[in-house]
XYZ file of C-alpha atoms in Angstrom:
503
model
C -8.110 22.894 -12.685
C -11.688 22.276 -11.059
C -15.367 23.884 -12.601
C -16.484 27.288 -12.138
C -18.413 26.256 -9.274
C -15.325 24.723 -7.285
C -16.150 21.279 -8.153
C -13.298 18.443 -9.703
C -14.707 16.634 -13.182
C -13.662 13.036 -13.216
C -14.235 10.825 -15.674
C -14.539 6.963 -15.676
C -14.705 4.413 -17.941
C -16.664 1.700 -17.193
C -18.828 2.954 -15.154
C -22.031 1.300 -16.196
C -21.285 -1.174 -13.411
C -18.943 -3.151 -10.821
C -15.736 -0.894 -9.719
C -16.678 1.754 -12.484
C -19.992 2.376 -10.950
C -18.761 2.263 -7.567
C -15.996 4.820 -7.910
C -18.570 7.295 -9.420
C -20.939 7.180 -6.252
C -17.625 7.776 -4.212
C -16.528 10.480 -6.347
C -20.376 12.286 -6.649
C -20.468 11.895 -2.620
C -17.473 14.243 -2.458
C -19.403 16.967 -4.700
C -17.731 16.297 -7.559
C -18.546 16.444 -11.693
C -18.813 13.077 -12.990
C -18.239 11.706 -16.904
C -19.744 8.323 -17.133
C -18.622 6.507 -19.902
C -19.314 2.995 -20.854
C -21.102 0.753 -23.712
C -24.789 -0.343 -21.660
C -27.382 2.161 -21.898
C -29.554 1.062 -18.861
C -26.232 0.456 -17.175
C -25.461 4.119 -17.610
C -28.862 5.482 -16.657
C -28.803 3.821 -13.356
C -25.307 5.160 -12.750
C -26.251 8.692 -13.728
C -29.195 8.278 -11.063
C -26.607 7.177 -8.653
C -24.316 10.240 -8.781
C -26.933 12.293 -8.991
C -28.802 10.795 -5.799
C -25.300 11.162 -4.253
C -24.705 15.093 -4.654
C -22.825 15.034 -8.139
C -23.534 16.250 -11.774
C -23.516 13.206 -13.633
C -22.980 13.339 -18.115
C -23.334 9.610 -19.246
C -21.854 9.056 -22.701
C -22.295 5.344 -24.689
C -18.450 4.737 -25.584
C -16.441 1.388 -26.944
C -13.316 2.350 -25.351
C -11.769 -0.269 -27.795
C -11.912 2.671 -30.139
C -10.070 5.869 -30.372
C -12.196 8.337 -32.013
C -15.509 7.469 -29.946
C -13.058 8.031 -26.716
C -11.376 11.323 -27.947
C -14.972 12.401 -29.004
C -16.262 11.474 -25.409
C -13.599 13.575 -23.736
C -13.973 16.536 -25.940
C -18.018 16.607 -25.236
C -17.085 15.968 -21.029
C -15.122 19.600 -21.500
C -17.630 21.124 -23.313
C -20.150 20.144 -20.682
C -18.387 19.785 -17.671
C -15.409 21.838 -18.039
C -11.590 20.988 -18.281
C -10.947 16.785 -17.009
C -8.965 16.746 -13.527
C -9.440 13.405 -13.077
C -9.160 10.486 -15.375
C -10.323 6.981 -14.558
C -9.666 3.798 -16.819
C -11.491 0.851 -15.693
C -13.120 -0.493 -18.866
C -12.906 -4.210 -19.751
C -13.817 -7.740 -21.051
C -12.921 -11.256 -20.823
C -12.844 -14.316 -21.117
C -13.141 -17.277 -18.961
C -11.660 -20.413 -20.910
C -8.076 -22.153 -21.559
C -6.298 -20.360 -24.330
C -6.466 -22.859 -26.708
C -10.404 -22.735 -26.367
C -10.266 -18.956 -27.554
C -10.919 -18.022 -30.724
C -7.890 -15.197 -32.230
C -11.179 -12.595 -32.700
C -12.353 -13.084 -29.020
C -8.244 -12.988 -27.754
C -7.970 -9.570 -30.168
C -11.183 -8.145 -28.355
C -10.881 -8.632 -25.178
C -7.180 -7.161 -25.682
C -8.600 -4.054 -27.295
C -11.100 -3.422 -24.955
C -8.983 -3.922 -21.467
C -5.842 -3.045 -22.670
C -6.295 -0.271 -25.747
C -9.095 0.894 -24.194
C -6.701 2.539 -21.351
C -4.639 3.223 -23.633
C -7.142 5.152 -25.536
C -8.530 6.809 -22.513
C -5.153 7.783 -21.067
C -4.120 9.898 -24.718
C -7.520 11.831 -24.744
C -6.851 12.546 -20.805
C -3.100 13.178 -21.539
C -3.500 15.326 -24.903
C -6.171 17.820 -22.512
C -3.809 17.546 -19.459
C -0.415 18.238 -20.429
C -0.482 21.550 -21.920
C -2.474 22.605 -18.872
C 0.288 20.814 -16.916
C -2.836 19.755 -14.213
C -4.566 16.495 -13.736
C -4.708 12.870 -12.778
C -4.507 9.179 -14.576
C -5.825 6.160 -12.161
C -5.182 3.026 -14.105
C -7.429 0.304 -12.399
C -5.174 -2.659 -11.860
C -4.921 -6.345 -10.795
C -2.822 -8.263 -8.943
C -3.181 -10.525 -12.085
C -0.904 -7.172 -13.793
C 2.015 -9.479 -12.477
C 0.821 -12.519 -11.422
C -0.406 -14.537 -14.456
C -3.555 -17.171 -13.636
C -4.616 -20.035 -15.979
C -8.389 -19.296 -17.589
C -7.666 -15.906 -17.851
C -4.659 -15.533 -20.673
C -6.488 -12.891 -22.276
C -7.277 -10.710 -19.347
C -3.819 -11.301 -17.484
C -2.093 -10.431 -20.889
C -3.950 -7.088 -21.322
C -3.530 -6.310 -17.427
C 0.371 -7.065 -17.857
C 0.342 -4.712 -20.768
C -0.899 -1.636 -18.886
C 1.661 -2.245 -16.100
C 4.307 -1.832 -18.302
C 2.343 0.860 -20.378
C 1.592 3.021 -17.717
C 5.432 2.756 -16.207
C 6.719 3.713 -19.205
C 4.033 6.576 -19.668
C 4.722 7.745 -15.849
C 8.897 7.765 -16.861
C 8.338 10.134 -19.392
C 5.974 12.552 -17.416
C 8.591 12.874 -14.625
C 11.039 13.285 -17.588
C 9.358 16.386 -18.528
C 8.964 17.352 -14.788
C 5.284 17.224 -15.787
C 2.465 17.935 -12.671
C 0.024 15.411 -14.669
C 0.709 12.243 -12.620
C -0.818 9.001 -13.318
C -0.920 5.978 -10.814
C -1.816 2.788 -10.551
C -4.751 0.655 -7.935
C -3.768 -3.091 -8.302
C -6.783 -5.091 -7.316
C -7.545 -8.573 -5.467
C -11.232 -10.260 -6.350
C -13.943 -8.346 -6.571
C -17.862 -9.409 -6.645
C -18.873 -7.417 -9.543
C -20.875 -8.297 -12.365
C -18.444 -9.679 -14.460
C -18.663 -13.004 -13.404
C -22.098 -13.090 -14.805
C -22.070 -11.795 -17.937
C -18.158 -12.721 -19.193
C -18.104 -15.446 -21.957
C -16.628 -18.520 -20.573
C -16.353 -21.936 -21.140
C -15.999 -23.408 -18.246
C -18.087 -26.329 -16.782
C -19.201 -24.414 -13.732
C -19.707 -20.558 -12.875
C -17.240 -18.398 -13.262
C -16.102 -16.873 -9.597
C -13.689 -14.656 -8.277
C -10.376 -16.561 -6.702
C -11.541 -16.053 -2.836
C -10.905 -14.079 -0.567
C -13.591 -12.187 -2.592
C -13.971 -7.941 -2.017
C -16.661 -5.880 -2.536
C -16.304 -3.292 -4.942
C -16.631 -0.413 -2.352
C -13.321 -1.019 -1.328
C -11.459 -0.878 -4.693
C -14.102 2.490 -5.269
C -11.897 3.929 -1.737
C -8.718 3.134 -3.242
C -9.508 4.736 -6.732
C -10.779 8.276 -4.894
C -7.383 7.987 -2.463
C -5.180 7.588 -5.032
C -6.650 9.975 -7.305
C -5.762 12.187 -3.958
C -2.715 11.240 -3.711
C -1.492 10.457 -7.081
C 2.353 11.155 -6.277
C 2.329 7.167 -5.266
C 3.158 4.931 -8.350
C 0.758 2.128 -7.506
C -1.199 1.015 -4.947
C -2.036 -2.763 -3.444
C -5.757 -3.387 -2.437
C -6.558 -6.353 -0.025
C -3.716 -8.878 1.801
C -4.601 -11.459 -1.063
C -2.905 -8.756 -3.526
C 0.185 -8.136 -1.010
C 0.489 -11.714 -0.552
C 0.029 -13.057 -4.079
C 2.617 -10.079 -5.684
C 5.270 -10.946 -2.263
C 4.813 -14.757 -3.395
C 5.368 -13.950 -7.038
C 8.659 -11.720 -6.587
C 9.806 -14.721 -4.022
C 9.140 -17.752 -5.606
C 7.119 -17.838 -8.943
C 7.884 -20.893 -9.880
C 6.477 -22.631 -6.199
C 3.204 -20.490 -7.479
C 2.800 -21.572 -10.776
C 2.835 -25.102 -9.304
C 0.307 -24.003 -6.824
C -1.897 -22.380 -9.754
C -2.008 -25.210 -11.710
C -3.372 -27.482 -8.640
C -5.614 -24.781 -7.495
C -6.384 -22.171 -10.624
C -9.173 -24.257 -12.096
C -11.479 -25.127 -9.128
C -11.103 -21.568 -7.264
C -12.397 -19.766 -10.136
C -15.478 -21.978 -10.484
C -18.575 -22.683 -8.901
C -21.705 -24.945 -8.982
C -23.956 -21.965 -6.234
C -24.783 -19.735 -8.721
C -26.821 -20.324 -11.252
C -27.686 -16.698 -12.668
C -26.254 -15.864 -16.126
C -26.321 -12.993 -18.702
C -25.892 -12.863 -22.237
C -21.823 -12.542 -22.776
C -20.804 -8.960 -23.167
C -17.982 -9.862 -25.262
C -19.284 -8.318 -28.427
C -22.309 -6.047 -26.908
C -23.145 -4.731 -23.708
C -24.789 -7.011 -21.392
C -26.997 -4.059 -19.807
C -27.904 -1.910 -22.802
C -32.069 -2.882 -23.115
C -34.603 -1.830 -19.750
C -34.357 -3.361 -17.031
C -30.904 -5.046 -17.697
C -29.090 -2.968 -15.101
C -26.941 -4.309 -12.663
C -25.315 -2.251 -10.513
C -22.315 -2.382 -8.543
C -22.364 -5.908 -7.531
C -22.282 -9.132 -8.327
C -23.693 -12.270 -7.381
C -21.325 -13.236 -4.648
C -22.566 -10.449 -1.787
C -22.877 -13.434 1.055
C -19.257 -14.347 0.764
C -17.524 -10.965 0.077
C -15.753 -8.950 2.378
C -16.372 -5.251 3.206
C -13.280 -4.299 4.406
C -9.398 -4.609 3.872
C -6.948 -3.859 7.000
C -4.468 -4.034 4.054
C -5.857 -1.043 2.754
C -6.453 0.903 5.733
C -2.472 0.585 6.508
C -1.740 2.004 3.119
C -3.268 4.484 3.545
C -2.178 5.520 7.010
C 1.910 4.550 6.542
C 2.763 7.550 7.888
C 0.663 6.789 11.324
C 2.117 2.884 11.130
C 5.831 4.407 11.320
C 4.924 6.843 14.356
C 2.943 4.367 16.138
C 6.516 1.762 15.371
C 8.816 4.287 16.149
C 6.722 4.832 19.436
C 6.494 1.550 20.379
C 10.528 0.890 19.594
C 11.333 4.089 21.835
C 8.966 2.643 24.731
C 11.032 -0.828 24.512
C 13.962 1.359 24.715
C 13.057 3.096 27.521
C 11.917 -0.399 29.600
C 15.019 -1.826 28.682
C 16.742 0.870 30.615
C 14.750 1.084 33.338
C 14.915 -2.440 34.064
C 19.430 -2.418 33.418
C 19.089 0.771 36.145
C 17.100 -1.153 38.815
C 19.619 -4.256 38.034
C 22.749 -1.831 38.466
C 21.075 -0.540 41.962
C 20.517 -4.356 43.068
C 23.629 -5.680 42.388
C 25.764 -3.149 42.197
C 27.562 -3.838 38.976
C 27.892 -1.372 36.260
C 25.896 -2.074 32.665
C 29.128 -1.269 30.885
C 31.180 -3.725 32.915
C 30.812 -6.363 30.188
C 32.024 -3.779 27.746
C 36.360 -2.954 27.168
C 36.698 0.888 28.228
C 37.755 1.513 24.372
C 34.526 -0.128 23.442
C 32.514 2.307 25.471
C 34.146 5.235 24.133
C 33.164 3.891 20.555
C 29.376 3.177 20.961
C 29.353 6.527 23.089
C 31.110 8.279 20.046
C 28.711 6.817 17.624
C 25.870 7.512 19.718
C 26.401 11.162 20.182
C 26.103 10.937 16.618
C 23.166 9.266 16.482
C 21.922 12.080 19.160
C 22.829 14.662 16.865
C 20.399 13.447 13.862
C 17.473 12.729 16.056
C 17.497 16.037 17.380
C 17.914 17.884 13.796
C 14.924 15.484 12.630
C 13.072 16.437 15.877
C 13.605 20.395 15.707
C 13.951 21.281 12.227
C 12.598 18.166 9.742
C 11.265 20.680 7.382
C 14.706 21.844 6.160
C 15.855 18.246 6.349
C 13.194 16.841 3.689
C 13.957 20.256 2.097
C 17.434 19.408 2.112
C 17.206 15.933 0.754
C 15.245 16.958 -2.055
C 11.670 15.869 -0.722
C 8.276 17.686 -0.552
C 6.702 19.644 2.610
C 4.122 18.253 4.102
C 2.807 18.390 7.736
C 2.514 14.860 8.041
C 5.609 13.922 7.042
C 7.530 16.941 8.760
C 5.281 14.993 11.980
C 6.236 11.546 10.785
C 10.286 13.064 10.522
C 9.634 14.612 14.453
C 8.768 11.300 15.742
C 11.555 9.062 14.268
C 14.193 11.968 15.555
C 12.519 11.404 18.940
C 13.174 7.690 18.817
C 16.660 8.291 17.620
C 16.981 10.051 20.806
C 15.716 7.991 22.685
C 17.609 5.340 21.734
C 20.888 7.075 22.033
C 20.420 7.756 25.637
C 19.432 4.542 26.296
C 22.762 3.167 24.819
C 24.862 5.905 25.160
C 24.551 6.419 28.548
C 25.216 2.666 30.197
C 25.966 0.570 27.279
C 26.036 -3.153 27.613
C 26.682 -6.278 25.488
C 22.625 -6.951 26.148
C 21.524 -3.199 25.186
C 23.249 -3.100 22.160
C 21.808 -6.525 21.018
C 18.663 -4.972 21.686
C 19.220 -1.857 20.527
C 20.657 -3.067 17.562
C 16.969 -5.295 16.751
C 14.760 -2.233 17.007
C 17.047 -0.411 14.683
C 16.606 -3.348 12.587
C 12.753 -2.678 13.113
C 13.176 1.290 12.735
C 15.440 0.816 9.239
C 13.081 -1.587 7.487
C 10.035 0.650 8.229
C 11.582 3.779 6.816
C 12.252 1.782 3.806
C 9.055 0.394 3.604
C 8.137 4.161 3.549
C 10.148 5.523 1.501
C 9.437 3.520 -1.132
C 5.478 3.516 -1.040
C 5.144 7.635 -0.674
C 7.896 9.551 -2.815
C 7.045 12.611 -0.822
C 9.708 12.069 1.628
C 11.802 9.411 -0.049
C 14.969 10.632 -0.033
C 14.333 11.584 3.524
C 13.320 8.180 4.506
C 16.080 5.859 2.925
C 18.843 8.415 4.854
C 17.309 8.071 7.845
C 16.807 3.659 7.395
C 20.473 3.940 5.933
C 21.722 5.441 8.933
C 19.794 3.021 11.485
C 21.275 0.199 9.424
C 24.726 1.543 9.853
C 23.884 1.816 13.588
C 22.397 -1.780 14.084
C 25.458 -2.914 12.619
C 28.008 -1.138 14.936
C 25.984 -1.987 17.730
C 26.316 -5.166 16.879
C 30.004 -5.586 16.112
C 30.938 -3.404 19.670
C 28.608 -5.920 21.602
C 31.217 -8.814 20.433
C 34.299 -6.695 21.660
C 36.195 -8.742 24.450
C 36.063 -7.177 27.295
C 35.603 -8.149 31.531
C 31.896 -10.090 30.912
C 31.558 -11.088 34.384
C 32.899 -10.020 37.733
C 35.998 -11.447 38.778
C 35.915 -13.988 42.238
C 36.864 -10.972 43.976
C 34.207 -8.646 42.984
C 31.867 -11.361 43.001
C 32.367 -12.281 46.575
C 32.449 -8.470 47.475
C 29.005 -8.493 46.033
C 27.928 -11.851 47.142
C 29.113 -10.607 50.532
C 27.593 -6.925 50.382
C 24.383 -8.500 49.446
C 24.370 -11.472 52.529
C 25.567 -8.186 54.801
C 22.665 -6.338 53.709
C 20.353 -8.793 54.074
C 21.576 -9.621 58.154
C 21.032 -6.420 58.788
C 18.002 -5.465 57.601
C 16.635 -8.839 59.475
C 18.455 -7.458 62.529
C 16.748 -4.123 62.208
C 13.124 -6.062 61.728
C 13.591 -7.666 65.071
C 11.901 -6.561 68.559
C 14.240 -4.817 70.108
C 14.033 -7.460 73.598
C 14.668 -10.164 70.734
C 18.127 -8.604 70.022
């Protein structure tokens, strides 16, 4: 449900600054109604003025997320104000920056009640509005430290691996219920926000972000997108975050060796010698003058832009663009086994058994027959296999039937030991990418792993025919027939060339 006047109301916790305050501009630039709720009262103020300045209706409201009546109140005043929530964003939180035996149990039980109850406390006012009006959307703000645990930062990597398995288990019972109220997931890399100023450490040096360092823009992009497209489960922000949760899954042992060579000096620094008073126990940004923003103090070494990012966002034009490029490799590869046949007059399929022709031509008739379903009718396909419509996925589905087509003809039609080696690769290629997409966008999932499933099986056979004994080279005979064809040809045209008194 939206406002009367056509507008979305979102509301974000901390929003007073860094990601929080970021994701409200982004949110106010598209028009929308924006709830601002966080603990600093200057902090607040200059994000109202931001949204506002930015085209949206700002409400700021001084919450403690860490508790659940203040929250529930918040939410119920945002509906009275605004109108009915449609978007709910949890970013809220506080740290600290020290080995775990240098934190006291009240600091460890704070900074776990304020990043990891308070989502949970903003995710059951947003859930007890949204379900019975079976309409709206949950962004839990994330970190790559939700699964990848850091030293000097127990009590924020416990809380973070708290909400991942909080808001899985939340998400399993929505799609239990068949529920429309989705909530997602944004895991993060470093960001330059504030943080890093005004966090209670205990460290010798200033506390920093583990480069590469991100500016909080970027994270801001990925919290609008996702509340977009919420159907995702989670989403990864920056290489770092691909790279550090890949490294994890692979080999978390190598990585805690790495961490404990590495963790202490990357997340320290002797450049920057601004701090705030701790925020631990009260805002950092609550008296005049105190605000500070979206950023941090780290501007000259932060990036403004994540590749990584862009390409999750545009999957579905990575897969074309793959498929593309496989089909165009296809296509070369045939051209250039035509011109060979022409020169040399052998036949492609001579290194193939006539029974192993017959098979890859069997199983790529086959092969012909799905590309051209995905290519003329994908829409009942995804239909079929249980996904949802969409026109970019039904044009997604039309360009991996093409390159099933194209591929078919290209191996169907003068198969070789060589083509099917080949062919077999870029199915390789063409399987992993559906997979990759299937599992990032369940809009089409069932669609994609069928289509990967059957490129495997493809790949495979290709691969086992192209090791079928067979005739792989011309016998003496045919080779001197050719050799001699080909000197024969060659005399004559340098007769032909000749002056005619020359002859």
């Amino acid at each position: 449900m939206t406002t009367a006047n056509g507008r979305r109301v979102v509301v974000i916790t901390g929003a007073s600054a860094g990601i929080g305050r970021a994701a409200a501009r982004r949110f106010a630039g598209m028009g929308d109604a924006v709830a601002l709720l966080a603990r600093g009262a200057d902090g607040l103020e200059g994000a109202a003025r931001d949204v506002r300045q930015a085209g949206g209706e700002a409400l700021a409201i001084e919450v403690d997320t860490a508790d659940h009546e203040q929250v529930d109140a918040a939410a119920g005043k945002v509906e009275s104000e605004l109108g009915p929530i449609d978007v709910w964003v949890n970013v809220a939180f506080a740290s600290v920056f020290a080995p775990f035996t240098k934190i006291t149990p009240d600091e460890f039980r704070r900074a776990t009640e304020v990043t990891y109850l308070g989502f949970v406390n903003g995710t059951r006012a947003a859930l007890d509005r949204m379900i019975p009006r079976d309409h709206g959307v949950v962004v839990q703000v994330g970190s790559a430290l939700a699964y990848r645990g850091i030293p000097l930062q127990s009590a924020y990597c416990g809380a973070k691996h708290a909400i991942q398995g909080f808001n899985e288990s939340v998400r399993c019972e929505l799609l239990h219920d068949k529920s429309k109220v989705r909530v997602t997931m944004v895991q993060l890399p470093a960001v330059n926000t504030p943080q890093f100023d005004w966090v209670l450490s205990r460290l010798p040096g200033h506390p920093q972000p583990v480069p590469p360092i991100y500016q909080p823009e970027i994270p801001a992009d990925a919290v609008v997108y996702a509340a977009d497209h919420p159907r995702r489960r989670e989403y990864w922000v920056g290489g770092s975050t691909a790279a550090t949760l890949l490294a994890n899954a692979v080999a978390p042992g190598v990585l805690d060796r790495y961490l404990a060579w590495m963790g202490y000096r990357s997340q320290q620094t002797k450049h920057v010698t601004h701090r705030d008073p701790p925020n631990l126990w009260r805002p950092a940004d609550t008296e005049p003058g105190t605000d500070q923003g979206a950023h941090g103090s780290f501007d000259d070494r932060a990036k403004s832009r994540s590749v990584q990012l862009w390409a999750s966002q545009h999957h579905g034009l990575l897969t074309a663009v793959t498929a593309t490029f496989a089909t165009g490799l296809g296509a070369l590869a045939l051209a250039h086994r035509l011109k060979t046949t022409r020169m040399t007059g052998v036949e492609p399929s001579a290194d193939l058994p006539h029974e192993g022709i017959r098979a890859v031509r069997a199983i790529e008739a086959g092969r012909a027959a799905w590309g051209l379903v995905l290519l003329t009718v994908p829409a009942r396909v995804i239909c079929a296999l249980g996904g949802r419509r969409d026109r970019t996925v039904e044009i997604v589905a039309r360009l991996l039937g093409a390159r099933q087509l194209g591929q078919a003809a290209m191996s169907g039609l003068r198969p070789s030991r060589s083509l099917l080696v080949g062919g077999a690769v870029i199915d390789l290629v063409h399987a992993a990418t559906a997979l990759a997409l299937g599992t990032v966008d369940d809009r089409w999932r069932r669609v994609a792993l069928a289509d990967a499933a059957i490129a495997l099986g493809w790949s495979l056979n290709g691969l086992r025919d192209s090791t079928k004994t067979g005739r792989t080279t011309p016998s003496h005979s045919d080779a001197d027939r050719v050799t001699a064809a080909s000197s024969t040809s060659a005399w004559t045209n340098a007769w032909g060339r000749l002056p005619r008194n020359c002859r």
